[in-house]
CSV table of C-alpha atoms and ligand atoms in Angstrom, one decimal:
chain,number,residue,atom,x,y,z
A,1,MET,CA,-7.3,31.3,82.5
A,2,HIS,CA,-7.6,28.7,85.0
A,3,MET,CA,-10.3,26.8,83.9
A,4,ALA,CA,-8.3,26.9,80.7
A,5,SER,CA,-4.8,25.2,81.9
A,6,SER,CA,-6.3,22.5,84.0
A,7,TYR,CA,-9.0,21.8,80.7
A,8,HIS,CA,-5.6,21.6,78.5
A,9,PHE,CA,-4.3,19.4,81.4
A,10,SER,CA,-6.6,17.4,81.2
A,11,LEU,CA,-6.6,16.8,77.9
A,12,LEU,CA,-3.1,16.2,78.0
A,13,LEU,CA,-3.4,13.3,80.3
A,14,PHE,CA,-6.3,12.1,78.2
A,15,SER,CA,-4.4,11.9,75.3
A,16,LEU,CA,-1.2,10.5,76.7
A,17,LEU,CA,-3.7,7.4,78.4
A,18,PHE,CA,-5.9,6.6,75.8
A,19,LEU,CA,-5.0,7.7,72.2
A,20,SER,CA,-1.1,6.9,72.6
A,21,PRO,CA,-1.6,3.6,70.0
A,22,CYS,CA,0.5,1.3,72.2
A,23,LEU,CA,-1.2,2.1,74.9
A,24,ALA,CA,-4.6,1.4,73.2
A,25,GLN,CA,-3.1,-2.0,71.8
A,26,THR,CA,-2.5,-3.2,75.0
A,27,SER,CA,-5.8,-2.5,76.4
A,28,PHE,CA,-8.0,-3.3,73.8
A,29,ARG,CA,-10.4,-5.9,75.7
A,30,PRO,CA,-12.4,-7.2,73.3
A,31,LYS,CA,-16.0,-8.4,74.1
A,32,ALA,CA,-16.5,-11.0,72.3
A,33,LEU,CA,-14.2,-13.0,69.4
A,34,LEU,CA,-15.6,-14.7,66.1
A,35,LEU,CA,-14.5,-17.7,64.1
A,36,PRO,CA,-15.7,-18.3,60.1
A,37,VAL,CA,-17.2,-22.3,59.8
A,38,GLN,CA,-17.3,-23.5,56.4
A,39,LYS,CA,-18.6,-26.9,55.1
A,40,ASP,CA,-16.4,-29.4,53.5
A,41,PRO,CA,-18.4,-31.0,50.5
A,42,SER,CA,-17.0,-34.2,50.6
A,43,THR,CA,-16.9,-35.1,54.3
A,44,LEU,CA,-19.6,-32.9,55.5
A,45,GLN,CA,-17.3,-31.4,58.4
A,46,TYR,CA,-17.2,-28.2,59.6
A,47,ILE,CA,-13.9,-26.8,58.8
A,48,THR,CA,-12.6,-23.7,60.9
A,49,GLN,CA,-9.5,-21.5,61.0
A,50,LEU,CA,-6.8,-20.6,63.5
A,51,ASN,CA,-3.6,-18.6,63.5
A,52,GLN,CA,-1.1,-19.9,65.4
A,53,ARG,CA,2.4,-20.0,66.5
A,54,THR,CA,5.7,-17.7,65.7
A,55,PRO,CA,5.6,-16.6,62.7
A,56,LEU,CA,1.6,-17.0,62.7
A,57,VAL,CA,0.2,-19.9,60.5
A,58,PRO,CA,-3.7,-20.4,59.4
A,59,VAL,CA,-4.4,-23.8,60.7
A,60,HIS,CA,-7.5,-25.6,59.4
A,61,LEU,CA,-9.2,-27.5,62.2
A,62,THR,CA,-12.3,-29.3,62.5
A,63,LEU,CA,-14.7,-28.5,64.4
A,64,ASP,CA,-15.5,-30.7,67.4
A,65,LEU,CA,-18.5,-29.3,69.4
A,66,GLY,CA,-18.3,-31.9,72.0
A,67,GLY,CA,-14.5,-32.3,71.9
A,68,GLN,CA,-12.4,-31.5,74.8
A,69,PHE,CA,-9.7,-28.9,73.6
A,70,LEU,CA,-7.8,-27.9,70.5
A,71,TRP,CA,-5.6,-30.4,69.2
A,72,VAL,CA,-2.9,-30.5,65.9
A,73,ASP,CA,-0.8,-32.5,64.3
A,74,CYS,CA,3.0,-31.6,65.8
A,75,ASP,CA,4.5,-34.4,63.9
A,76,GLN,CA,4.6,-32.5,60.6
A,77,GLY,CA,5.3,-28.4,60.2
A,78,TYR,CA,5.4,-27.5,63.4
A,79,PHE,CA,9.1,-27.3,64.4
A,80,SER,CA,9.9,-23.7,64.1
A,81,SER,CA,7.9,-21.6,66.7
A,82,THR,CA,9.5,-20.0,69.0
A,83,THR,CA,6.7,-19.0,71.1
A,84,TYR,CA,5.8,-22.9,71.5
A,85,ARG,CA,6.1,-23.9,75.6
A,86,PRO,CA,5.5,-27.5,76.8
A,87,SER,CA,3.5,-28.0,80.0
A,88,ARG,CA,5.8,-29.2,82.4
A,89,CYS,CA,5.0,-32.0,84.6
A,90,GLY,CA,3.2,-30.7,87.8
A,91,SER,CA,2.5,-26.9,86.8
A,92,ALA,CA,-0.9,-24.8,86.9
A,93,SER,CA,-1.1,-25.6,83.3
A,94,CYS,CA,-1.3,-29.7,83.8
A,95,SER,CA,-3.7,-29.5,86.7
A,96,LEU,CA,-6.2,-27.1,85.1
A,97,PRO,CA,-7.7,-30.2,82.5
A,98,GLY,CA,-6.9,-32.5,85.1
A,99,SER,CA,-3.6,-34.1,83.5
A,100,THR,CA,-2.4,-37.1,85.6
A,101,PHE,CA,0.0,-38.5,83.2
A,102,CYS,CA,3.5,-37.3,82.5
A,103,THR,CA,6.4,-38.2,80.2
A,104,THR,CA,10.0,-38.1,81.4
A,105,GLU,CA,11.8,-40.5,78.7
A,106,ARG,CA,12.5,-38.5,75.8
A,107,TYR,CA,15.7,-39.5,74.1
A,108,SER,CA,14.7,-37.3,70.3
A,109,ALA,CA,15.5,-33.7,70.3
A,110,ALA,CA,13.1,-31.7,72.3
A,111,ARG,CA,10.2,-30.2,69.9
A,112,PRO,CA,6.6,-29.2,70.0
A,113,GLY,CA,5.1,-32.8,71.0
A,114,SER,CA,8.5,-34.4,72.2
A,115,ASN,CA,9.6,-32.7,75.5
A,116,ASN,CA,10.9,-34.4,78.3
A,117,ASN,CA,9.1,-34.0,81.8
A,118,THR,CA,5.8,-32.8,79.8
A,119,CYS,CA,2.5,-33.9,81.1
A,120,GLY,CA,-0.2,-35.0,78.8
A,121,LEU,CA,-3.6,-35.4,77.6
A,122,PHE,CA,-6.1,-37.8,75.0
A,123,PRO,CA,-6.6,-36.3,71.8
A,124,ASN,CA,-9.4,-37.8,70.8
A,125,ASN,CA,-10.8,-37.8,66.4
A,126,PRO,CA,-14.7,-39.0,67.2
A,127,VAL,CA,-14.9,-39.4,62.9
A,128,ILE,CA,-12.9,-42.2,63.3
A,129,SER,CA,-13.0,-43.2,67.2
A,130,THR,CA,-9.6,-43.2,67.9
A,131,SER,CA,-7.9,-41.6,71.0
A,132,THR,CA,-4.0,-41.5,71.7
A,133,GLY,CA,-1.5,-39.9,73.8
A,134,GLY,CA,-0.1,-36.2,73.2
A,135,ASP,CA,2.0,-33.7,75.0
A,136,LEU,CA,0.2,-30.8,76.1
A,137,GLY,CA,1.4,-27.2,75.5
A,138,SER,CA,0.6,-23.7,74.8
A,139,ASP,CA,1.5,-21.4,71.7
A,140,VAL,CA,0.2,-18.0,70.5
A,141,VAL,CA,-2.9,-17.8,68.7
A,142,SER,CA,-4.8,-14.7,67.5
A,143,VAL,CA,-8.4,-14.0,66.7
A,144,GLN,CA,-10.8,-11.6,65.1
A,145,SER,CA,-12.7,-9.9,68.5
A,146,THR,CA,-16.0,-8.5,66.9
A,147,ASP,CA,-18.7,-6.2,68.1
A,148,GLY,CA,-21.5,-8.8,67.3
A,149,LYS,CA,-21.9,-7.3,63.8
A,150,ASN,CA,-18.5,-7.4,62.0
A,151,PRO,CA,-14.9,-8.8,62.2
A,152,GLY,CA,-12.9,-6.1,64.5
A,153,ARG,CA,-9.5,-6.1,65.3
A,154,VAL,CA,-7.4,-9.1,65.6
A,155,VAL,CA,-6.6,-10.2,69.4
A,156,SER,CA,-4.0,-12.3,70.4
A,157,VAL,CA,-4.2,-15.1,73.2
A,158,PRO,CA,-0.2,-15.3,74.4
A,159,GLN,CA,-0.4,-18.9,76.1
A,160,LEU,CA,-3.3,-21.0,74.3
A,161,LEU,CA,-3.0,-24.5,76.0
A,162,PHE,CA,-3.5,-27.0,73.2
A,163,VAL,CA,-2.5,-30.9,72.6
A,164,CYS,CA,0.2,-32.4,70.2
A,165,GLY,CA,-1.2,-35.4,68.1
A,166,PRO,CA,0.5,-37.4,66.0
A,167,THR,CA,-0.3,-37.3,62.2
A,168,PHE,CA,-2.5,-40.8,62.3
A,169,LEU,CA,-5.0,-38.9,64.2
A,170,LEU,CA,-5.3,-36.6,61.3
A,171,GLU,CA,-7.1,-39.7,59.8
A,172,GLY,CA,-10.7,-39.1,58.5
A,173,LEU,CA,-10.3,-35.3,58.7
A,174,ALA,CA,-11.3,-32.9,55.5
A,175,SER,CA,-8.2,-32.7,53.2
A,176,GLY,CA,-5.8,-29.7,54.8
A,177,VAL,CA,-7.2,-30.0,58.4
A,178,LYS,CA,-4.5,-29.8,60.8
A,179,GLY,CA,-6.4,-30.9,63.9
A,180,MET,CA,-9.5,-30.8,65.6
A,181,ALA,CA,-11.2,-27.4,67.4
A,182,GLY,CA,-12.8,-28.3,71.0
A,183,LEU,CA,-15.3,-26.5,72.4
A,184,GLY,CA,-16.5,-28.9,74.8
A,185,ARG,CA,-17.1,-28.6,78.3
A,186,THR,CA,-13.7,-28.5,80.0
A,187,LYS,CA,-11.4,-25.9,81.7
A,188,VAL,CA,-9.5,-26.0,78.5
A,189,SER,CA,-11.7,-26.0,75.5
A,190,LEU,CA,-11.5,-22.8,73.1
A,191,PRO,CA,-14.3,-21.2,74.7
A,192,ALA,CA,-13.0,-22.0,78.5
A,193,GLN,CA,-9.6,-20.7,77.3
A,194,PHE,CA,-11.3,-17.4,75.2
A,195,SER,CA,-13.5,-16.3,78.2
A,196,ALA,CA,-10.9,-16.8,80.6
A,197,ALA,CA,-8.1,-14.5,78.7
A,198,PHE,CA,-10.8,-11.5,78.0
A,199,SER,CA,-12.8,-11.8,81.2
A,200,PHE,CA,-16.1,-12.3,79.1
A,201,PRO,CA,-18.8,-14.4,79.6
A,202,ARG,CA,-18.5,-18.1,79.7
A,203,LYS,CA,-21.2,-18.1,76.6
A,204,PHE,CA,-20.5,-19.2,72.7
A,205,ALA,CA,-23.0,-19.8,70.1
A,206,VAL,CA,-22.8,-21.8,67.0
A,207,CYS,CA,-24.4,-21.1,63.6
A,208,LEU,CA,-23.5,-23.0,61.0
A,209,SER,CA,-24.4,-22.8,57.4
A,210,SER,CA,-26.4,-24.9,55.4
A,211,SER,CA,-24.1,-24.0,52.3
A,212,THR,CA,-20.6,-25.2,51.3
A,213,ARG,CA,-20.3,-21.9,49.7
A,214,SER,CA,-20.9,-19.1,52.2
A,215,ASN,CA,-19.3,-19.4,55.8
A,216,GLY,CA,-21.0,-19.9,59.1
A,217,VAL,CA,-19.5,-18.2,62.3
A,218,ILE,CA,-19.1,-18.9,66.1
A,219,PHE,CA,-19.3,-16.5,68.4
A,220,PHE,CA,-17.5,-16.0,71.7
A,221,GLY,CA,-19.1,-14.2,74.2
A,222,ASN,CA,-22.3,-12.1,74.7
A,223,GLY,CA,-24.5,-11.5,71.7
A,224,PRO,CA,-25.5,-9.6,70.1
A,225,TYR,CA,-25.0,-11.7,67.2
A,226,MET,CA,-26.4,-10.0,64.1
A,227,LEU,CA,-27.2,-11.3,60.7
A,228,LEU,CA,-28.0,-9.7,57.8
A,229,PRO,CA,-30.3,-7.7,57.2
A,230,ASN,CA,-30.0,-6.4,60.9
A,231,ILE,CA,-31.8,-9.3,62.7
A,232,ASP,CA,-30.0,-10.9,66.3
A,233,ALA,CA,-29.6,-13.7,66.3
A,234,SER,CA,-29.5,-14.2,70.1
A,235,ALA,CA,-32.9,-12.4,70.2
A,236,SER,CA,-35.9,-14.9,71.5
A,237,LEU,CA,-33.7,-17.7,72.2
A,238,ILE,CA,-35.5,-20.8,73.9
A,239,TYR,CA,-33.7,-22.1,76.9
A,240,THR,CA,-33.1,-26.1,78.0
A,241,PRO,CA,-30.8,-27.1,80.5
A,242,LEU,CA,-27.6,-28.6,79.7
A,243,ILE,CA,-26.8,-31.7,81.4
A,244,VAL,CA,-23.9,-33.4,82.9
A,245,ASN,CA,-22.9,-36.9,81.6
A,246,PRO,CA,-20.8,-38.0,84.6
A,247,VAL,CA,-19.2,-40.4,82.6
A,248,SER,CA,-16.7,-39.4,79.6
A,249,THR,CA,-17.8,-40.1,76.2
A,250,ALA,CA,-14.3,-39.6,74.7
A,251,GLY,CA,-12.3,-42.7,73.5
A,252,ALA,CA,-9.8,-42.2,76.4
A,253,SER,CA,-9.8,-40.1,79.9
A,254,PHE,CA,-8.8,-40.2,83.0
A,255,LYS,CA,-10.9,-41.9,85.9
A,256,GLY,CA,-14.1,-40.1,86.8
A,257,ASP,CA,-13.6,-37.2,84.0
A,258,ALA,CA,-17.3,-36.0,83.0
A,259,SER,CA,-18.3,-36.0,79.5
A,260,SER,CA,-17.1,-33.0,77.7
A,261,ASP,CA,-20.4,-33.3,75.0
A,262,TYR,CA,-23.5,-31.0,75.7
A,263,PHE,CA,-26.4,-33.1,76.5
A,264,ILE,CA,-29.9,-32.0,76.4
A,265,GLY,CA,-32.8,-33.5,78.4
A,266,VAL,CA,-35.4,-34.8,75.4
A,267,LYS,CA,-37.9,-36.2,77.0
A,268,SER,CA,-40.4,-37.2,74.0
A,269,ILE,CA,-40.4,-36.9,70.6
A,270,LYS,CA,-43.9,-35.4,68.3
A,271,ILE,CA,-43.8,-35.5,64.7
A,272,GLY,CA,-46.9,-33.4,63.3
A,273,GLY,CA,-47.8,-32.5,67.0
A,274,LYS,CA,-48.3,-36.0,68.0
A,275,THR,CA,-46.5,-37.9,69.9
A,276,VAL,CA,-44.5,-41.0,68.8
A,277,PRO,CA,-45.0,-44.2,70.0
A,278,ASN,CA,-43.1,-47.0,72.0
A,279,ILE,CA,-39.9,-45.0,72.4
A,280,ASN,CA,-38.5,-46.5,75.2
A,281,SER,CA,-38.2,-43.6,77.9
A,282,SER,CA,-35.4,-45.0,79.4
A,283,LEU,CA,-33.2,-44.6,76.7
A,284,LEU,CA,-34.0,-40.9,76.9
A,285,SER,CA,-32.0,-40.7,80.0
A,286,ILE,CA,-28.6,-41.3,81.1
A,287,HIS,CA,-27.4,-44.4,83.2
A,288,GLN,CA,-24.0,-44.6,84.1
A,289,GLY,CA,-23.1,-42.8,81.2
A,290,ASN,CA,-25.5,-44.3,78.3
A,291,GLY,CA,-28.1,-43.1,76.6
A,292,GLY,CA,-29.5,-39.4,76.5
A,293,THR,CA,-29.2,-37.0,73.9
A,294,LYS,CA,-26.0,-35.0,72.8
A,295,ILE,CA,-25.0,-32.5,69.8
A,296,SER,CA,-22.4,-32.8,67.6
A,297,THR,CA,-20.7,-31.7,64.8
A,298,VAL,CA,-18.7,-34.5,64.0
A,299,ASN,CA,-22.1,-36.3,62.8
A,300,PRO,CA,-23.5,-34.9,59.6
A,301,TYR,CA,-26.9,-35.9,60.6
A,302,THR,CA,-28.6,-37.2,63.6
A,303,VAL,CA,-28.2,-41.0,64.7
A,304,LEU,CA,-30.8,-42.6,66.9
A,305,GLU,CA,-30.6,-45.7,68.6
A,306,THR,CA,-32.6,-48.6,66.4
A,307,SER,CA,-35.7,-49.0,68.2
A,308,ILE,CA,-36.1,-44.8,68.2
A,309,TYR,CA,-34.9,-44.8,64.4
A,310,LYS,CA,-37.7,-47.5,64.0
A,311,ALA,CA,-40.3,-45.7,65.9
A,312,VAL,CA,-39.7,-42.2,64.7
A,313,THR,CA,-39.5,-43.6,60.4
A,314,GLU,CA,-42.6,-45.1,60.9
A,315,PHE,CA,-44.8,-42.4,62.7
A,316,PHE,CA,-43.1,-40.0,60.3
A,317,ILE,CA,-44.5,-42.3,57.1
A,318,LYS,CA,-48.1,-42.5,58.9
A,319,GLU,CA,-47.7,-38.5,59.1
A,320,LEU,CA,-46.9,-38.1,55.5
A,321,SER,CA,-49.2,-40.6,53.9
A,322,GLY,CA,-49.8,-40.3,50.6
A,323,VAL,CA,-46.3,-39.5,49.8
A,324,PRO,CA,-44.8,-42.3,47.6
A,325,ARG,CA,-41.5,-43.6,49.0
A,326,VAL,CA,-38.8,-44.9,46.9
A,327,ALA,CA,-35.6,-46.8,47.7
A,328,ALA,CA,-33.8,-45.5,50.3
A,329,VAL,CA,-30.4,-44.0,49.3
A,330,ALA,CA,-27.7,-44.6,52.2
A,331,PRO,CA,-27.2,-43.8,54.4
A,332,PHE,CA,-30.6,-43.1,54.8
A,333,GLY,CA,-33.5,-45.7,55.4
A,334,LEU,CA,-36.5,-43.7,54.5
A,335,CYS,CA,-37.1,-41.8,51.3
A,336,PHE,CA,-39.5,-39.9,49.5
A,337,ASN,CA,-40.4,-39.0,46.0
A,338,SER,CA,-39.7,-35.1,46.3
A,339,LYS,CA,-42.3,-34.3,43.4
A,340,ASN,CA,-45.1,-35.2,46.1
A,341,ILE,CA,-43.5,-32.8,48.2
A,342,GLY,CA,-44.3,-28.9,48.2
A,343,PRO,CA,-41.6,-25.9,49.1
A,344,THR,CA,-42.6,-23.9,52.0
A,345,ARG,CA,-40.3,-21.0,53.6
A,346,VAL,CA,-38.4,-23.7,55.8
A,347,GLY,CA,-37.6,-26.2,53.8
A,348,PRO,CA,-39.7,-29.3,52.2
A,349,ALA,CA,-43.7,-29.2,53.4
A,350,VAL,CA,-43.2,-32.2,55.6
A,351,PRO,CA,-44.4,-32.7,59.0
A,352,SER,CA,-42.3,-31.0,61.9
A,353,ILE,CA,-40.3,-33.4,64.0
A,354,ASP,CA,-40.2,-31.7,67.8
A,355,LEU,CA,-37.6,-32.9,70.4
A,356,VAL,CA,-39.8,-32.3,73.6
A,357,LEU,CA,-37.8,-30.8,76.6
A,358,GLN,CA,-38.3,-30.4,80.3
A,359,SER,CA,-41.8,-29.5,79.8
A,360,GLU,CA,-44.8,-30.1,77.2
A,361,SER,CA,-44.0,-26.4,76.0
A,362,VAL,CA,-40.3,-26.2,75.1
A,363,PHE,CA,-39.9,-28.1,72.3
A,364,TRP,CA,-37.0,-28.1,69.1
A,365,SER,CA,-38.9,-28.5,65.8
A,366,ILE,CA,-36.6,-29.3,63.1
A,367,TYR,CA,-38.8,-28.4,59.9
A,368,GLY,CA,-38.3,-30.2,56.0
A,369,ALA,CA,-34.9,-27.9,55.5
A,370,ASN,CA,-33.6,-29.3,58.5
A,371,SER,CA,-34.9,-33.2,58.5
A,372,MET,CA,-34.9,-33.5,54.6
A,373,VAL,CA,-31.9,-34.0,52.8
A,374,GLN,CA,-32.4,-33.4,48.7
A,375,VAL,CA,-30.2,-36.6,47.8
A,376,SER,CA,-31.0,-36.2,43.6
A,377,ASP,CA,-33.8,-34.2,41.6
A,378,GLU,CA,-36.7,-36.6,42.8
A,379,VAL,CA,-35.5,-38.0,46.0
A,380,LEU,CA,-35.8,-36.6,49.1
A,381,CYS,CA,-34.9,-38.9,52.4
A,382,LEU,CA,-35.4,-38.2,55.8
A,383,GLY,CA,-31.8,-36.7,57.2
A,384,PHE,CA,-31.5,-39.4,60.4
A,385,VAL,CA,-29.7,-42.6,60.9
A,386,ASP,CA,-29.9,-45.7,62.3
A,387,GLY,CA,-27.2,-46.1,64.9
A,388,GLY,CA,-27.7,-49.6,66.1
A,389,LEU,CA,-28.6,-51.5,69.3
A,390,ASN,CA,-26.7,-50.5,72.2
A,391,PRO,CA,-25.2,-47.4,71.1
A,392,ARG,CA,-23.5,-45.1,74.0
A,393,THR,CA,-25.5,-42.4,73.4
A,394,SER,CA,-29.4,-42.6,72.2
A,395,ILE,CA,-29.7,-39.9,70.3
A,396,VAL,CA,-27.1,-37.6,68.8
A,397,ILE,CA,-28.2,-34.3,67.3
A,398,GLY,CA,-26.1,-34.0,64.0
A,399,GLY,CA,-24.9,-31.1,61.8
A,400,TYR,CA,-27.8,-31.3,59.2
A,401,GLN,CA,-30.3,-30.4,62.0
A,402,ILE,CA,-28.6,-27.8,63.4
A,403,GLU,CA,-27.9,-25.5,60.2
A,404,ASP,CA,-29.5,-22.5,60.4
A,405,ASN,CA,-30.3,-22.0,63.7
A,406,LEU,CA,-28.2,-20.4,66.2
A,407,LEU,CA,-27.4,-22.2,69.2
A,408,GLN,CA,-26.1,-20.4,72.5
A,409,PHE,CA,-23.9,-22.8,75.0
A,410,ASP,CA,-24.1,-20.5,78.2
A,411,LEU,CA,-21.8,-22.7,80.8
A,412,GLY,CA,-22.3,-20.2,83.3
A,413,ALA,CA,-25.9,-20.9,83.4
A,414,SER,CA,-25.6,-24.4,82.1
A,415,ARG,CA,-28.5,-23.7,79.5
A,416,LEU,CA,-28.8,-24.4,75.8
A,417,GLY,CA,-30.6,-21.4,74.2
A,418,PHE,CA,-31.8,-22.2,70.9
A,419,SER,CA,-33.3,-19.8,68.3
A,420,ALA,CA,-35.2,-22.7,65.7
A,421,SER,CA,-34.7,-22.0,62.3
A,422,LEU,CA,-33.5,-18.7,61.3
A,423,LEU,CA,-35.2,-19.7,58.2
A,424,PHE,CA,-38.4,-17.9,59.6
A,425,ARG,CA,-36.7,-14.8,60.1
A,426,ARG,CA,-35.7,-14.4,56.9
A,427,THR,CA,-32.1,-14.8,57.3
A,428,THR,CA,-29.4,-17.8,57.8
A,429,CYS,CA,-26.5,-18.8,59.1
A,430,ALA,CA,-24.4,-17.5,55.9
A,431,ASN,CA,-25.6,-13.7,56.6
A,432,PHE,CA,-22.7,-12.4,59.2
A,433,ASN,CA,-21.3,-9.6,57.2
A,434,PHE,CA,-17.5,-10.7,57.6
A,435,THR,CA,-16.2,-7.3,56.0
A,436,SER,CA,-14.1,-6.5,58.9
A,437,ASN,CA,-14.7,-2.5,60.1
A,438,ALA,CA,-11.5,-2.7,62.3
B,1,NAG,C1,13.8,-36.6,81.8
B,1,NAG,O1,13.5,-35.7,82.9
B,1,NAG,C2,13.4,-36.3,84.1
B,1,NAG,C3,13.0,-35.7,85.0
B,1,NAG,O2,13.2,-34.3,84.8
B,1,NAG,C4,15.1,-36.9,84.1
B,1,NAG,O3,15.1,-37.7,85.9
B,1,NAG,C5,15.4,-37.9,83.0
B,1,NAG,O4,16.7,-38.0,83.3
B,1,NAG,C6,15.5,-37.0,81.9
B,1,NAG,N1,15.7,-37.5,80.5
B,1,NAG,C7,16.2,-37.3,79.4
B,1,NAG,C8,16.5,-38.3,78.5
B,1,NAG,O5,16.5,-35.9,79.5
B,2,NAG,C1,-35.9,-49.9,77.7
B,2,NAG,O1,-34.7,-49.6,77.6
B,2,NAG,C2,-34.0,-50.3,78.6
B,2,NAG,C3,-32.4,-49.4,78.6
B,2,NAG,O2,-32.0,-49.7,77.8
B,2,NAG,C4,-33.7,-51.2,78.8
B,2,NAG,O3,-33.1,-52.2,79.7
B,2,NAG,C5,-35.2,-52.2,78.7
B,2,NAG,O4,-35.2,-53.9,78.6
B,2,NAG,C6,-35.8,-51.6,77.5
B,2,NAG,N1,-37.1,-51.6,77.9
B,2,NAG,C7,-38.3,-51.7,76.5
B,2,NAG,C8,-39.9,-52.5,76.9
B,2,NAG,O5,-37.6,-52.2,75.6
B,3,NAG,C1,-21.3,-4.8,56.0
B,3,NAG,O1,-20.4,-4.1,57.0
B,3,NAG,C2,-19.6,-3.3,56.4
B,3,NAG,C3,-18.5,-2.7,57.6
B,3,NAG,O2,-18.9,-2.3,58.5
B,3,NAG,C4,-20.6,-2.3,56.0
B,3,NAG,O3,-19.9,-1.2,54.8
B,3,NAG,C5,-21.4,-2.8,54.6
B,3,NAG,O4,-22.5,-1.8,54.3
B,3,NAG,C6,-22.1,-3.8,55.1
B,3,NAG,N1,-22.9,-5.3,54.3
B,3,NAG,C7,-24.3,-4.9,53.9
B,3,NAG,C8,-24.8,-5.7,53.5
B,3,NAG,O5,-25.1,-4.2,55.2
């Protein structure tokens, strides 16, 4: 009898604590979040979408892996959000990103992007290499959580910091896009703010689809990162250290800011298992902010400094001897008759291009699906472009080269985990199951 009543009592307590929908709503803490990513066929940009403001509005954004923060155009269509809060000069939200400039004279009516006594940052559009000043502020953002297999319940970040940019900064971005989603190495990038909001590990993973018709995905938080049919792309990653470039690579920044781009330490390049000769190794390391290798989702194809480009293309021609070359098709400089190149599971049968990392046994292999671009029925081009002499960064690994590879950025451990081509595992980045189970 006594047992029964205490059982009832604890059942009552249990239902009060856990079954009240209101309590459950506020106490739900996601382990991971996700964003869908679509490849825009005309600009080759990767587009994601966030729901922001009150009332919620879907905002399309170009993905900028190394971008410092989220910025959106506030000049058009951002007047009515009731939850927008400007970041007041001297507040904690201004010191978090290290903003040291403050706008104190504003004569237009207060609105997002134009408030007196508001601190600012420099939103950057790397597609047109343009930066400008913009107000820092915050607003509510809602995102889907995930268990790694499907999208789950929608969760909100009530005060996600972002920067208001002017309309002209949208130039060069895909049609319909209203800003850029920065995932870079800062305290106010989307991954940093999502991890802080929900206390999950400072990790995120990017899986870009090679198809413009089916979405890829970005996961924030730990794996599993499941792709159909039941493949955990977070299993068996290869790791390499992420390298900090101490000098900002953004168009404008505060003095002393490190780069928000993700750099890795490529030591040499192999093609078909043989080291490409005549690569000036000095270009592969970072000197006073110059040189080195970074990963970018804004460059559609990998960009190589001229002498590296020459060394790689000449060696590639040698390793692919017997296949007739055809006239180059811009932006590429090396194209072949595709009738002479057979297919494999990982794309056209060409020698793999290996980026050798911290040791000879750790390398990132780029197979045909990520190295060769079909520009017409009969023409396949090497998907690398000449970056000219003296570019800021010697090697910029572009979007095409990371499609259908999962890249996990572990900011706590400062390392990159990469899966190599998922085609080997008979899946792709378009295989996340977007059917919600919430
Ligand atoms: C803007 O704020 C500053 C500091 O609070 C104040 O001195 C100034 O008068 C304000 N300007 C306008 C136009 O309201
Ligand atoms: C290698 O690159 C560095 C940095 O750009 C340059 O100073 C040096 O002259 C180059 N060496 C050769 C042999 O080209
Ligand atoms: C996708 O997920 C939904 C919801 O969990 C499930 O019903 C469906 O079977 C999954 N699709 C496949 C192809 O596994």
